[in-house]
């Protein structure tokens, strides 16, 4: 199982350091088979030097080695910290930052050419969800435009937009239906994200085609995140 914490614009360098100390202690003192990753803000990348069991990833990057791109970071800056895992296609970037599918595909190709692990996010808005499964799948598959779904370091995260940060997770049956349909076409590991918490995580990761979770709000408190890790790790499929 893969358990990923997306901090978004939460936590600082200092608080990420404290978080890491606690989670590393937890992983040292519990036998956990799952892979744990944290995607903190860039300013917390220096904390990575104290991480043994927690992988670090980048929530964003611009597809250049380096250059005149005000406010962005490129390959050189990620490489300095040994970051080799990136999130691409998150709905917050698609919607708030207006990232088009072309921009996203460009980032994907750059990350692939540089051999990054890519956690590629897809997800439908509420009006598509209400239209039924055929519309949902059509919408989700359109988000693979320009994406090489055979890339060996690709992980797909299904995050329905209406379930992100709302406390309203998709019900297990809805997640199951989508993950099964995705797995028929795409052979990569599949994560679910969207209001994952301590109460719903067992039924979600228990689904046949769920290979892990991408957790936002419920990952911010380290004790809570450790409880989620423990719960997931107890599920034997
Ligand atoms: P929440 O867990 O806060 O709904 O966020 C999910 C998410 O967007 C992870 O990338």
CSV table of C-alpha atoms and ligand atoms in Angstrom, one decimal:
chain,number,residue,atom,x,y,z
A,1,UNK,CA,0.0,0.0,0.0
A,2,UNK,CA,1.1,3.5,-0.7
A,3,UNK,CA,0.1,6.2,1.8
A,4,UNK,CA,0.7,9.8,0.7
A,5,UNK,CA,0.2,13.0,2.6
A,6,UNK,CA,-0.4,16.1,0.6
A,7,UNK,CA,0.2,19.1,2.9
A,8,UNK,CA,-0.9,21.7,0.2
A,9,UNK,CA,-0.1,25.2,1.6
A,10,UNK,CA,0.0,23.9,5.2
A,11,UNK,CA,2.9,23.4,7.6
A,12,UNK,CA,6.2,25.3,7.7
A,13,UNK,CA,9.8,24.2,7.7
A,14,UNK,CA,9.7,24.1,11.5
A,15,UNK,CA,6.5,22.2,11.8
A,16,UNK,CA,7.4,19.7,9.1
A,17,UNK,CA,10.6,19.0,11.0
A,18,UNK,CA,8.6,18.2,14.1
A,19,UNK,CA,6.1,16.1,12.1
A,20,UNK,CA,8.9,14.2,10.5
A,21,UNK,CA,10.5,13.4,13.9
A,22,UNK,CA,7.3,12.0,15.1
A,23,UNK,CA,6.5,9.9,12.1
A,24,UNK,CA,10.0,8.5,11.8
A,25,UNK,CA,9.7,7.5,15.5
A,26,UNK,CA,6.4,5.9,14.7
A,27,UNK,CA,7.8,4.0,11.7
A,28,UNK,CA,10.8,2.9,13.8
A,29,UNK,CA,8.7,1.5,16.5
A,30,UNK,CA,6.0,-0.2,14.4
A,31,UNK,CA,6.4,-2.8,11.7
A,32,UNK,CA,4.8,-1.0,8.8
A,33,UNK,CA,4.9,-2.5,5.3
A,34,UNK,CA,3.3,0.4,3.4
A,35,UNK,CA,5.3,3.0,1.6
A,36,UNK,CA,4.8,6.4,3.2
A,37,UNK,CA,5.3,9.7,1.4
A,38,UNK,CA,4.9,13.3,2.3
A,39,UNK,CA,4.4,16.2,-0.1
A,40,UNK,CA,5.2,19.3,2.0
A,41,UNK,CA,5.6,22.9,0.8
A,42,UNK,CA,8.9,23.6,-1.0
A,43,UNK,CA,10.2,25.5,2.0
A,44,UNK,CA,10.2,22.3,4.0
A,45,UNK,CA,12.4,20.3,1.6
A,46,UNK,CA,15.5,20.8,3.8
A,47,UNK,CA,13.8,18.5,6.4
A,48,UNK,CA,14.3,15.6,3.9
A,49,UNK,CA,17.8,15.2,5.2
A,50,UNK,CA,16.3,13.8,8.5
A,51,UNK,CA,14.0,11.3,6.8
A,52,UNK,CA,14.9,7.7,6.6
A,53,UNK,CA,11.5,6.0,6.0
A,54,UNK,CA,9.4,8.7,4.6
A,55,UNK,CA,9.7,9.6,1.0
A,56,UNK,CA,9.5,13.3,0.0
A,57,UNK,CA,7.7,14.5,-3.1
A,58,UNK,CA,6.9,17.9,-4.8
A,59,UNK,CA,3.4,19.2,-5.1
A,60,UNK,CA,4.4,21.2,-8.2
A,61,UNK,CA,7.3,22.2,-10.5
A,62,UNK,CA,7.7,23.9,-13.8
A,63,UNK,CA,9.0,21.7,-16.7
A,64,UNK,CA,12.4,23.2,-17.1
A,65,UNK,CA,15.8,22.4,-15.8
A,66,UNK,CA,16.2,26.0,-14.7
A,67,UNK,CA,15.4,29.4,-16.2
A,68,UNK,CA,13.5,32.7,-16.3
A,69,UNK,CA,10.2,31.5,-14.8
A,70,UNK,CA,9.3,33.8,-12.0
A,71,UNK,CA,8.0,32.1,-8.9
A,72,UNK,CA,8.5,28.6,-10.2
A,73,UNK,CA,11.0,25.8,-9.4
A,74,UNK,CA,12.5,23.5,-11.9
A,75,UNK,CA,14.5,20.2,-12.1
A,76,UNK,CA,17.7,21.7,-10.7
A,77,UNK,CA,16.0,22.8,-7.5
A,78,UNK,CA,14.2,19.5,-7.0
A,79,UNK,CA,17.3,17.6,-7.7
A,80,UNK,CA,19.3,19.4,-5.1
A,81,UNK,CA,17.1,17.9,-2.4
A,82,UNK,CA,16.9,14.5,-4.1
A,83,UNK,CA,13.2,14.8,-4.9
A,84,UNK,CA,12.3,12.2,-7.5
A,85,UNK,CA,8.5,12.1,-7.1
A,86,UNK,CA,6.0,14.7,-8.2
A,87,UNK,CA,2.2,15.3,-8.2
A,88,UNK,CA,0.7,16.3,-11.5
A,89,UNK,CA,-2.9,17.2,-12.4
A,90,UNK,CA,-4.3,18.0,-9.0
A,91,UNK,CA,-7.7,19.5,-9.3
A,92,UNK,CA,-6.7,22.5,-7.2
A,93,UNK,CA,-4.1,23.3,-9.8
A,94,UNK,CA,-6.4,22.5,-12.7
A,95,UNK,CA,-9.1,24.8,-11.3
A,96,UNK,CA,-7.4,27.5,-9.2
A,97,UNK,CA,-4.2,27.8,-11.2
A,98,UNK,CA,-6.0,27.2,-14.5
A,99,UNK,CA,-3.6,24.4,-15.6
A,100,UNK,CA,-4.8,23.1,-18.9
A,101,UNK,CA,-4.5,19.5,-20.1
A,102,UNK,CA,-1.8,20.7,-22.5
A,103,UNK,CA,0.2,22.2,-19.6
A,104,UNK,CA,-0.3,19.1,-17.6
A,105,UNK,CA,0.8,16.8,-20.4
A,106,UNK,CA,3.9,19.0,-20.9
A,107,UNK,CA,4.7,18.6,-17.2
A,108,UNK,CA,4.1,14.9,-17.4
A,109,UNK,CA,6.5,14.4,-20.3
A,110,UNK,CA,9.2,16.4,-18.6
A,111,UNK,CA,8.8,14.4,-15.4
A,112,UNK,CA,8.9,11.2,-17.4
A,113,UNK,CA,12.0,12.2,-19.4
A,114,UNK,CA,13.7,12.9,-16.0
A,115,UNK,CA,12.6,9.5,-14.6
A,116,UNK,CA,10.4,10.9,-11.8
A,117,UNK,CA,7.8,8.9,-10.1
A,118,UNK,CA,4.5,10.6,-11.1
A,119,UNK,CA,1.4,10.7,-9.0
A,120,UNK,CA,-1.1,11.8,-11.6
A,121,UNK,CA,-4.4,13.1,-10.3
A,122,UNK,CA,-7.8,12.8,-12.1
A,123,UNK,CA,-11.3,13.5,-10.8
A,124,UNK,CA,-14.7,14.7,-11.9
A,125,UNK,CA,-16.8,17.7,-10.6
A,126,UNK,CA,-20.2,17.2,-9.0
A,127,UNK,CA,-22.3,17.9,-12.1
A,128,UNK,CA,-20.5,15.1,-14.0
A,129,UNK,CA,-20.9,12.7,-11.0
A,130,UNK,CA,-24.6,13.4,-11.1
A,131,UNK,CA,-24.7,12.4,-14.8
A,132,UNK,CA,-23.8,8.8,-14.0
A,133,UNK,CA,-20.9,6.4,-14.5
A,134,UNK,CA,-20.6,6.8,-18.3
A,135,UNK,CA,-20.1,10.5,-18.1
A,136,UNK,CA,-17.7,10.1,-15.2
A,137,UNK,CA,-15.5,7.7,-17.1
A,138,UNK,CA,-15.6,9.8,-20.2
A,139,UNK,CA,-14.5,12.8,-18.2
A,140,UNK,CA,-11.8,10.9,-16.4
A,141,UNK,CA,-10.4,9.4,-19.6
A,142,UNK,CA,-10.3,12.8,-21.2
A,143,UNK,CA,-7.8,13.7,-18.4
A,144,UNK,CA,-5.4,11.2,-19.8
A,145,UNK,CA,-5.0,13.2,-23.0
A,146,UNK,CA,-1.3,13.5,-23.8
A,147,UNK,CA,-0.4,11.1,-20.9
A,148,UNK,CA,1.6,7.9,-21.4
A,149,UNK,CA,-0.4,5.6,-19.1
A,150,UNK,CA,2.2,2.9,-19.7
A,151,UNK,CA,5.0,4.8,-18.0
A,152,UNK,CA,6.4,2.4,-15.4
A,153,UNK,CA,6.7,5.0,-12.7
A,154,UNK,CA,3.1,6.2,-13.0
A,155,UNK,CA,0.7,6.1,-10.1
A,156,UNK,CA,-2.9,7.3,-10.7
A,157,UNK,CA,-4.8,9.1,-8.0
A,158,UNK,CA,-8.6,9.2,-8.4
A,159,UNK,CA,-9.8,12.3,-6.5
A,160,UNK,CA,-13.4,13.3,-7.2
A,161,UNK,CA,-13.4,17.1,-6.9
A,162,UNK,CA,-16.5,17.3,-4.9
A,163,UNK,CA,-15.0,15.0,-2.2
A,164,UNK,CA,-11.8,17.1,-1.7
A,165,UNK,CA,-11.6,19.1,1.4
A,166,UNK,CA,-15.4,18.8,1.9
A,167,UNK,CA,-15.5,16.1,4.5
A,168,UNK,CA,-17.7,14.2,1.9
A,169,UNK,CA,-15.9,11.2,0.8
A,170,UNK,CA,-17.3,9.3,-2.2
A,171,UNK,CA,-19.1,6.2,-0.9
A,172,UNK,CA,-17.2,3.0,-1.2
A,173,UNK,CA,-19.5,1.7,-4.0
A,174,UNK,CA,-18.8,4.8,-6.1
A,175,UNK,CA,-15.1,4.5,-5.6
A,176,UNK,CA,-15.1,0.8,-6.3
A,177,UNK,CA,-17.0,1.3,-9.6
A,178,UNK,CA,-14.5,3.9,-10.8
A,179,UNK,CA,-11.3,2.1,-9.7
A,180,UNK,CA,-12.5,-1.1,-11.3
A,181,UNK,CA,-13.2,0.7,-14.6
A,182,UNK,CA,-9.8,2.4,-14.5
A,183,UNK,CA,-7.9,-0.8,-13.7
A,184,UNK,CA,-9.4,-2.4,-16.8
A,185,UNK,CA,-7.6,0.2,-19.0
A,186,UNK,CA,-4.6,1.2,-16.9
A,187,UNK,CA,-2.3,-1.2,-15.2
A,188,UNK,CA,-0.7,1.3,-12.8
A,189,UNK,CA,-1.2,1.4,-9.0
A,190,UNK,CA,-4.4,3.3,-8.2
A,191,UNK,CA,-4.8,5.6,-5.2
A,192,UNK,CA,-8.0,7.2,-3.9
A,193,UNK,CA,-8.1,10.7,-2.4
A,194,UNK,CA,-10.9,13.0,-1.2
A,195,UNK,CA,-11.8,13.4,2.5
A,196,UNK,CA,-10.0,10.2,3.5
A,197,UNK,CA,-10.1,9.9,7.3
A,198,UNK,CA,-9.6,7.5,10.1
A,199,UNK,CA,-13.3,6.4,9.9
A,200,UNK,CA,-13.5,5.6,6.2
A,201,UNK,CA,-10.0,4.5,5.3
A,202,UNK,CA,-10.4,0.8,6.1
A,203,UNK,CA,-13.3,0.3,3.7
A,204,UNK,CA,-11.6,2.4,1.0
A,205,UNK,CA,-8.3,0.5,1.0
A,206,UNK,CA,-10.2,-2.8,1.4
A,207,UNK,CA,-11.4,-2.3,-2.2
A,208,UNK,CA,-9.9,-4.8,-4.7
A,209,UNK,CA,-8.3,-2.2,-6.9
A,210,UNK,CA,-7.3,0.4,-4.3
A,211,UNK,CA,-3.5,0.4,-3.9
A,212,UNK,CA,-3.4,3.3,-1.4
A,213,UNK,CA,-4.6,6.8,-0.5
A,214,UNK,CA,-3.7,10.4,-1.0
A,215,UNK,CA,-4.6,12.3,2.1
A,216,UNK,CA,-5.0,16.0,2.6
A,217,UNK,CA,-6.6,17.4,5.7
A,218,UNK,CA,-6.5,14.2,7.7
A,219,UNK,CA,-2.7,14.0,7.2
A,220,UNK,CA,-1.9,17.4,8.8
A,221,UNK,CA,-2.0,16.2,12.3
A,222,UNK,CA,0.8,13.7,12.6
A,223,UNK,CA,-0.8,11.5,15.3
A,224,UNK,CA,-3.9,11.2,13.2
A,225,UNK,CA,-1.9,10.3,10.1
A,226,UNK,CA,0.0,7.7,12.1
A,227,UNK,CA,-3.3,6.2,13.1
A,228,UNK,CA,-4.4,6.1,9.5
A,229,UNK,CA,-1.1,4.4,8.5
A,230,UNK,CA,-1.6,1.8,11.3
A,231,UNK,CA,-5.2,1.1,10.2
A,232,UNK,CA,-4.2,0.6,6.5
A,233,UNK,CA,-1.3,-1.6,7.4
A,234,UNK,CA,-3.5,-3.9,9.3
A,235,UNK,CA,-5.6,-4.6,6.2
A,236,UNK,CA,-4.3,-7.7,4.5
A,237,UNK,CA,-5.7,-8.2,1.0
B,1,LIG,P1,-8.6,16.1,1.6
B,1,LIG,O1,-8.2,14.8,2.1
B,1,LIG,O2,-8.4,17.3,2.4
B,1,LIG,O3,-10.0,16.0,1.0
B,1,LIG,O4,-7.7,16.4,0.3
B,1,LIG,C1,-7.5,15.4,-0.6
B,1,LIG,C2,-6.5,15.9,-1.6
B,1,LIG,O5,-6.7,16.8,-2.4
B,1,LIG,C3,-5.2,15.2,-1.6
B,1,LIG,O6,-4.4,15.5,-2.7
